[in-house]
Amino acid sequence: MSRLTFAAVAVCIAIATGPVSAADDGFPAFWKAFAAAMSAGDEKAAAELVAFPLEYGEKTLDRAGFATAWKGLFTAKNRKCLAKEKPLMDKDGDGKISYMAFCNGIIFIFEKVDGAWKFRETHPDD
């Protein structure tokens, strides 16, 4: 789904389901920490903000294997984009909220895991 199409769908969903206050869900504080880790190129800080196990390609990575994703997914180009990106909120039919950031043809998806916001997965931005 293209970024423009996804944004249009997200707006329609937000209108249909009513307003959700981003300030109330804790995501802004998470995003500040995540963007700072991306900006600084801080692999250790970034790993703290990831939900494990992490599906990466055909591999399932645990915390010890995060370096593989860091090198392949969190490239300097993607980190620079993520440090500046403004994620869009999405609310599914069950009311579950997630956020998505679009960088270099990749959708980075963030969800609450055990009550804390985490980087969860990616999808191609087609």
PDB file of C-alpha atoms in Angstrom:
ATOM      1  CA  MET A   1       0.000   0.000   0.000  1.00  0.00           C
ATOM      2  CA  SER A   2       1.456   3.366  -0.901  1.00  0.00           C
ATOM      3  CA  ARG A   3       2.097   5.930   1.807  1.00  0.00           C
ATOM      4  CA  LEU A   4      -0.618   8.202   0.417  1.00  0.00           C
ATOM      5  CA  THR A   5      -3.158   5.378   0.229  1.00  0.00           C
ATOM      6  CA  PHE A   6      -2.302   4.206   3.741  1.00  0.00           C
ATOM      7  CA  ALA A   7      -2.613   7.751   5.073  1.00  0.00           C
ATOM      8  CA  ALA A   8      -6.031   8.139   3.422  1.00  0.00           C
ATOM      9  CA  VAL A   9      -7.208   4.834   4.912  1.00  0.00           C
ATOM     10  CA  ALA A  10      -5.855   5.816   8.355  1.00  0.00           C
ATOM     11  CA  VAL A  11      -7.726   9.137   8.194  1.00  0.00           C
ATOM     12  CA  CYS A  12     -10.967   7.375   7.216  1.00  0.00           C
ATOM     13  CA  ILE A  13     -10.568   4.905  10.068  1.00  0.00           C
ATOM     14  CA  ALA A  14      -9.871   7.724  12.523  1.00  0.00           C
ATOM     15  CA  ILE A  15     -12.981   9.583  11.380  1.00  0.00           C
ATOM     16  CA  ALA A  16     -15.113   6.448  11.561  1.00  0.00           C
ATOM     17  CA  THR A  17     -13.891   5.332  14.971  1.00  0.00           C
ATOM     18  CA  GLY A  18     -13.693   8.721  16.645  1.00  0.00           C
ATOM     19  CA  PRO A  19     -10.761  10.659  18.008  1.00  0.00           C
ATOM     20  CA  VAL A  20      -8.001   9.029  20.009  1.00  0.00           C
ATOM     21  CA  SER A  21      -5.679  11.160  22.073  1.00  0.00           C
ATOM     22  CA  ALA A  22      -2.080  10.273  21.288  1.00  0.00           C
ATOM     23  CA  ALA A  23      -0.987  12.142  24.418  1.00  0.00           C
ATOM     24  CA  ASP A  24      -2.916   9.652  26.588  1.00  0.00           C
ATOM     25  CA  ASP A  25      -1.379   6.457  25.240  1.00  0.00           C
ATOM     26  CA  GLY A  26       2.295   6.970  26.142  1.00  0.00           C
ATOM     27  CA  PHE A  27       3.531   6.783  22.569  1.00  0.00           C
ATOM     28  CA  PRO A  28       5.074  10.286  22.419  1.00  0.00           C
ATOM     29  CA  ALA A  29       7.532   9.445  25.229  1.00  0.00           C
ATOM     30  CA  PHE A  30       8.399   6.129  23.554  1.00  0.00           C
ATOM     31  CA  TRP A  31       8.883   7.841  20.199  1.00  0.00           C
ATOM     32  CA  LYS A  32      11.170  10.453  21.714  1.00  0.00           C
ATOM     33  CA  ALA A  33      13.422   7.684  23.080  1.00  0.00           C
ATOM     34  CA  PHE A  34      13.259   5.671  19.843  1.00  0.00           C
ATOM     35  CA  ALA A  35      14.045   8.677  17.636  1.00  0.00           C
ATOM     36  CA  ALA A  36      16.941   9.624  19.941  1.00  0.00           C
ATOM     37  CA  ALA A  37      18.382   6.098  19.676  1.00  0.00           C
ATOM     38  CA  MET A  38      18.076   6.270  15.891  1.00  0.00           C
ATOM     39  CA  SER A  39      19.649   9.730  15.721  1.00  0.00           C
ATOM     40  CA  ALA A  40      22.565   8.678  17.935  1.00  0.00           C
ATOM     41  CA  GLY A  41      23.049   5.337  16.177  1.00  0.00           C
ATOM     42  CA  ASP A  42      22.710   3.716  19.606  1.00  0.00           C
ATOM     43  CA  GLU A  43      22.162   0.000  18.984  1.00  0.00           C
ATOM     44  CA  LYS A  44      21.955  -0.840  22.695  1.00  0.00           C
ATOM     45  CA  ALA A  45      19.280   1.802  23.401  1.00  0.00           C
ATOM     46  CA  ALA A  46      17.341   0.725  20.302  1.00  0.00           C
ATOM     47  CA  ALA A  47      17.368  -2.916  21.417  1.00  0.00           C
ATOM     48  CA  GLU A  48      15.626  -1.857  24.647  1.00  0.00           C
ATOM     49  CA  LEU A  49      12.722  -0.576  22.523  1.00  0.00           C
ATOM     50  CA  VAL A  50      12.176  -3.738  20.469  1.00  0.00           C
ATOM     51  CA  ALA A  51       9.699  -6.568  21.112  1.00  0.00           C
ATOM     52  CA  PHE A  52      11.492  -9.907  21.005  1.00  0.00           C
ATOM     53  CA  PRO A  53      11.403 -12.323  19.376  1.00  0.00           C
ATOM     54  CA  LEU A  54      11.739 -10.180  16.244  1.00  0.00           C
ATOM     55  CA  GLU A  55      10.934 -11.605  12.831  1.00  0.00           C
ATOM     56  CA  TYR A  56      13.610 -10.406  10.419  1.00  0.00           C
ATOM     57  CA  GLY A  57      13.605 -11.867   6.945  1.00  0.00           C
ATOM     58  CA  GLU A  58      13.457 -15.610   7.371  1.00  0.00           C
ATOM     59  CA  LYS A  59      15.007 -15.449  10.838  1.00  0.00           C
ATOM     60  CA  THR A  60      13.523 -15.087  14.280  1.00  0.00           C
ATOM     61  CA  LEU A  61      15.912 -12.988  16.331  1.00  0.00           C
ATOM     62  CA  ASP A  62      16.250 -12.866  20.089  1.00  0.00           C
ATOM     63  CA  ARG A  63      17.906  -9.984  21.887  1.00  0.00           C
ATOM     64  CA  ALA A  64      21.362 -11.479  21.332  1.00  0.00           C
ATOM     65  CA  GLY A  65      20.688 -11.607  17.574  1.00  0.00           C
ATOM     66  CA  PHE A  66      19.526  -7.988  17.326  1.00  0.00           C
ATOM     67  CA  ALA A  67      22.850  -6.942  15.777  1.00  0.00           C
ATOM     68  CA  THR A  68      21.730  -8.720  12.590  1.00  0.00           C
ATOM     69  CA  ALA A  69      18.635  -6.523  12.322  1.00  0.00           C
ATOM     70  CA  TRP A  70      20.593  -3.436  13.336  1.00  0.00           C
ATOM     71  CA  LYS A  71      23.017  -3.888  10.435  1.00  0.00           C
ATOM     72  CA  GLY A  72      20.416  -4.852   7.841  1.00  0.00           C
ATOM     73  CA  LEU A  73      17.265  -2.963   8.818  1.00  0.00           C
ATOM     74  CA  PHE A  74      18.450  -0.007  10.859  1.00  0.00           C
ATOM     75  CA  THR A  75      20.906   1.249   8.261  1.00  0.00           C
ATOM     76  CA  ALA A  76      22.232   4.804   8.523  1.00  0.00           C
ATOM     77  CA  LYS A  77      19.700   5.869   5.878  1.00  0.00           C
ATOM     78  CA  ASN A  78      16.769   4.305   7.761  1.00  0.00           C
ATOM     79  CA  ARG A  79      17.968   5.629  11.135  1.00  0.00           C
ATOM     80  CA  LYS A  80      18.187   9.155   9.733  1.00  0.00           C
ATOM     81  CA  CYS A  81      14.650   8.857   8.364  1.00  0.00           C
ATOM     82  CA  LEU A  82      13.238   7.359  11.571  1.00  0.00           C
ATOM     83  CA  ALA A  83      14.851  10.077  13.684  1.00  0.00           C
ATOM     84  CA  LYS A  84      12.819  12.678  11.751  1.00  0.00           C
ATOM     85  CA  GLU A  85       9.659  10.753  10.903  1.00  0.00           C
ATOM     86  CA  LYS A  86       6.249  11.523  12.433  1.00  0.00           C
ATOM     87  CA  PRO A  87       4.449   8.164  12.882  1.00  0.00           C
ATOM     88  CA  LEU A  88       0.785   7.789  11.986  1.00  0.00           C
ATOM     89  CA  MET A  89      -1.621   6.212  14.448  1.00  0.00           C
ATOM     90  CA  ASP A  90      -3.838   3.345  13.353  1.00  0.00           C
ATOM     91  CA  LYS A  91      -6.784   1.851  15.216  1.00  0.00           C
ATOM     92  CA  ASP A  92      -8.091  -1.542  14.134  1.00  0.00           C
ATOM     93  CA  GLY A  93     -11.680  -2.761  14.347  1.00  0.00           C
ATOM     94  CA  ASP A  94     -11.088  -4.073  17.868  1.00  0.00           C
ATOM     95  CA  GLY A  95      -9.818  -0.693  19.047  1.00  0.00           C
ATOM     96  CA  LYS A  96      -6.166  -1.795  19.204  1.00  0.00           C
ATOM     97  CA  ILE A  97      -3.868   1.136  18.503  1.00  0.00           C
ATOM     98  CA  SER A  98      -0.563   0.918  16.672  1.00  0.00           C
ATOM     99  CA  TYR A  99       1.724   3.454  15.048  1.00  0.00           C
ATOM    100  CA  MET A 100       3.490   3.283  11.713  1.00  0.00           C
ATOM    101  CA  ALA A 101       6.500   5.144  10.383  1.00  0.00           C
ATOM    102  CA  PHE A 102       7.317   5.125   6.676  1.00  0.00           C
ATOM    103  CA  CYS A 103      10.977   5.139   5.630  1.00  0.00           C
ATOM    104  CA  ASN A 104      12.629   4.188   2.362  1.00  0.00           C
ATOM    105  CA  GLY A 105       9.952   1.735   1.217  1.00  0.00           C
ATOM    106  CA  ILE A 106       9.537   0.136   4.650  1.00  0.00           C
ATOM    107  CA  ILE A 107       6.664   0.481   7.112  1.00  0.00           C
ATOM    108  CA  PHE A 108       7.995   0.285  10.680  1.00  0.00           C
ATOM    109  CA  ILE A 109       5.220  -0.836  13.044  1.00  0.00           C
ATOM    110  CA  PHE A 110       5.031  -0.069  16.760  1.00  0.00           C
ATOM    111  CA  GLU A 111       2.624  -1.739  19.203  1.00  0.00           C
ATOM    112  CA  LYS A 112       2.088  -2.038  22.924  1.00  0.00           C
ATOM    113  CA  VAL A 113       3.606  -5.251  24.243  1.00  0.00           C
ATOM    114  CA  ASP A 114       3.015  -6.104  27.886  1.00  0.00           C
ATOM    115  CA  GLY A 115       1.912  -2.526  28.507  1.00  0.00           C
ATOM    116  CA  ALA A 116       4.936  -0.833  26.899  1.00  0.00           C
ATOM    117  CA  TRP A 117       5.385   0.568  23.381  1.00  0.00           C
ATOM    118  CA  LYS A 118       7.861  -1.427  21.294  1.00  0.00           C
ATOM    119  CA  PHE A 119       9.067  -1.730  17.713  1.00  0.00           C
ATOM    120  CA  ARG A 120       7.253  -4.841  16.555  1.00  0.00           C
ATOM    121  CA  GLU A 121       7.721  -5.518  12.847  1.00  0.00           C
ATOM    122  CA  THR A 122       8.065  -4.180   9.329  1.00  0.00           C
ATOM    123  CA  HIS A 123       6.180  -4.519   6.076  1.00  0.00           C
ATOM    124  CA  PRO A 124       7.065  -3.365   2.584  1.00  0.00           C
ATOM    125  CA  ASP A 125       5.464  -0.041   1.671  1.00  0.00           C
ATOM    126  CA  ASP A 126       4.057  -1.029  -1.680  1.00  0.00           C
TER     127      ASP A 126
END
